[in-house]
Amino acid sequence: MASSSKSNAVPPCDVFQPDDEELVFCYLTGKMSGRTVGEGFRYVKDIDVYKYEPSKLSSLAPYFGHGKMYFFSPLDKVSKRNECQETSSRGRLLWRKTEKTYEEIKATNGKSIARKTLLAYYKEDQASAPVKSQWLMKEYMLLHQNDKMVG
């Protein structure tokens, strides 16, 4: 029997699993140029992911399948130490680069067009040092634009 509660999961016959190139060349460049026509754009929402704890994002995601969520997020939270952070009443919410710095995504002509960075989520309260969680985020940033996509 089907449940009457609303779910962000996509039915099994409807699969959204873009690879790095599709995320950059189709969705992110499309978003930046104003071309957001296509079935896949319904799975990606505009939201400032840095204002939310990762566990809260699943309720905001238009798609949550295969353990992944996709968002377009403004690029304005990066600090000098390569951390993305937001302050909450319970402490700071931190996304920090992992050991691996980044991976460049290149166009067919060999020119680097975007950068993919892996970030880990840390939670910090006033009484302790930041604690790393199990949450990871892949950030895709166009090298010549001021927005990014996170997934």
Coordinates of C-alpha atoms in Angstrom, one line a residue:
M1 CA 0.0 0.0 0.0
A2 CA 1.3 3.4 -0.9
S3 CA 2.1 6.0 1.8
S4 CA 0.4 9.3 1.7
S5 CA 3.4 11.2 3.0
K6 CA 5.3 13.4 0.6
S7 CA 8.8 12.1 -0.3
N8 CA 11.7 13.7 -2.1
A9 CA 12.7 10.4 -3.5
V10 CA 12.3 9.9 -7.2
P11 CA 10.3 6.9 -8.4
P12 CA 12.6 4.0 -9.5
C13 CA 11.8 4.5 -13.2
D14 CA 12.9 8.2 -13.0
V15 CA 16.7 8.3 -12.4
F16 CA 18.8 11.5 -12.0
Q17 CA 22.4 10.5 -11.9
P18 CA 24.5 13.2 -13.7
D19 CA 28.2 12.8 -14.0
D20 CA 30.7 15.6 -13.3
E21 CA 30.7 16.7 -17.0
E22 CA 26.9 16.8 -17.1
L23 CA 26.7 18.8 -13.9
V24 CA 29.1 21.4 -15.2
F25 CA 28.4 21.6 -18.9
C26 CA 24.6 21.1 -18.8
Y27 CA 23.3 22.3 -15.5
L28 CA 25.8 24.8 -14.0
T29 CA 26.7 26.6 -17.3
G30 CA 23.0 26.4 -18.3
K31 CA 22.0 28.0 -15.0
M32 CA 24.6 30.8 -15.4
S33 CA 23.5 31.5 -18.9
G34 CA 19.8 31.5 -18.0
R35 CA 19.1 28.3 -20.0
T36 CA 17.3 26.2 -17.4
V37 CA 15.0 24.4 -19.7
G38 CA 15.0 20.6 -19.4
E39 CA 13.7 17.8 -17.3
G40 CA 16.8 17.6 -15.0
F41 CA 16.6 21.2 -13.7
R42 CA 13.5 20.2 -11.6
Y43 CA 15.9 18.2 -9.5
V44 CA 18.2 21.1 -8.6
K45 CA 17.0 23.9 -6.2
D46 CA 18.4 27.3 -5.6
I47 CA 19.4 27.4 -1.9
D48 CA 22.3 28.7 0.2
V49 CA 23.4 25.3 1.6
Y50 CA 25.8 27.0 4.1
K51 CA 22.8 28.2 6.2
Y52 CA 21.7 24.6 7.0
E53 CA 22.9 21.6 8.7
P54 CA 23.2 18.8 6.2
S55 CA 20.5 16.7 7.8
K56 CA 18.0 19.5 7.3
L57 CA 18.8 19.8 3.5
S58 CA 17.1 16.5 2.6
S59 CA 13.7 18.1 3.5
L60 CA 14.5 21.1 1.2
A61 CA 15.8 19.0 -1.7
P62 CA 13.6 18.5 -4.7
Y63 CA 15.4 15.2 -5.3
F64 CA 17.0 12.9 -2.8
G65 CA 18.0 9.7 -4.5
H66 CA 21.0 7.4 -4.4
G67 CA 22.0 9.3 -1.2
K68 CA 22.6 12.5 -3.2
M69 CA 21.0 16.0 -3.3
Y70 CA 21.7 18.7 -5.8
F71 CA 21.6 22.5 -5.2
F72 CA 22.7 25.7 -6.9
S73 CA 24.3 27.9 -4.2
P74 CA 25.7 31.5 -4.3
L75 CA 29.5 31.8 -3.9
D76 CA 29.9 34.2 -1.0
K77 CA 30.8 32.1 2.1
V78 CA 34.4 31.3 1.3
S79 CA 36.9 32.6 3.8
K80 CA 40.7 33.0 3.6
R81 CA 41.2 29.6 5.1
N82 CA 39.1 27.8 2.5
E83 CA 36.2 27.2 4.8
C84 CA 32.6 27.8 4.1
Q85 CA 30.9 28.7 7.3
E86 CA 27.7 30.1 8.8
T87 CA 26.9 30.9 12.4
S88 CA 23.9 29.4 14.1
S89 CA 22.5 29.7 17.6
R90 CA 24.2 26.3 18.5
G91 CA 27.6 27.2 17.1
R92 CA 29.3 27.4 13.8
L93 CA 28.5 25.2 10.8
L94 CA 31.6 24.5 8.8
W95 CA 32.3 23.0 5.4
R96 CA 36.1 22.5 5.0
K97 CA 38.2 21.2 2.2
T98 CA 39.3 17.6 2.6
E99 CA 43.0 16.6 2.1
K100 CA 42.5 16.4 -1.7
T101 CA 42.5 20.0 -2.9
Y102 CA 40.5 19.9 -6.1
E103 CA 40.0 18.4 -9.5
E104 CA 39.7 20.5 -12.7
I105 CA 37.0 19.7 -15.2
K106 CA 38.1 20.5 -18.8
A107 CA 36.3 21.3 -22.0
T108 CA 37.0 19.3 -25.1
N109 CA 39.7 21.9 -26.2
G110 CA 41.6 21.1 -23.0
K111 CA 40.8 24.4 -21.3
S112 CA 39.9 24.2 -17.6
I113 CA 36.3 25.4 -17.2
A114 CA 35.4 24.3 -13.7
R115 CA 36.8 23.0 -10.4
K116 CA 35.4 20.2 -8.3
T117 CA 36.3 20.4 -4.6
L118 CA 35.4 17.8 -1.9
L119 CA 34.3 19.3 1.4
A120 CA 33.6 17.7 4.7
Y121 CA 31.1 19.0 7.3
Y122 CA 32.2 20.0 10.8
K123 CA 30.1 21.0 13.7
E124 CA 31.5 23.3 16.3
D125 CA 30.0 24.6 19.6
Q126 CA 31.5 27.2 21.9
A127 CA 33.0 24.6 24.3
S128 CA 34.8 22.3 21.9
A129 CA 36.9 22.1 18.7
P130 CA 35.1 21.3 15.4
V131 CA 34.1 17.6 15.0
K132 CA 34.1 16.0 11.6
S133 CA 30.8 14.4 10.5
Q134 CA 30.0 11.8 7.9
W135 CA 28.6 14.4 5.5
L136 CA 30.6 15.1 2.4
M137 CA 29.8 17.6 -0.4
K138 CA 31.1 18.0 -3.9
E139 CA 31.3 21.6 -4.9
Y140 CA 31.4 22.5 -8.6
M141 CA 32.6 26.0 -9.4
L142 CA 32.9 27.6 -12.8
L143 CA 36.3 29.3 -13.0
H144 CA 35.0 32.4 -14.7
Q145 CA 31.6 32.9 -12.9
N146 CA 30.4 33.8 -9.4
D147 CA 28.1 30.9 -8.7
K148 CA 28.5 27.2 -7.9
M149 CA 26.6 24.0 -7.8
V150 CA 26.9 21.6 -4.9
G151 CA 25.9 18.0 -4.8

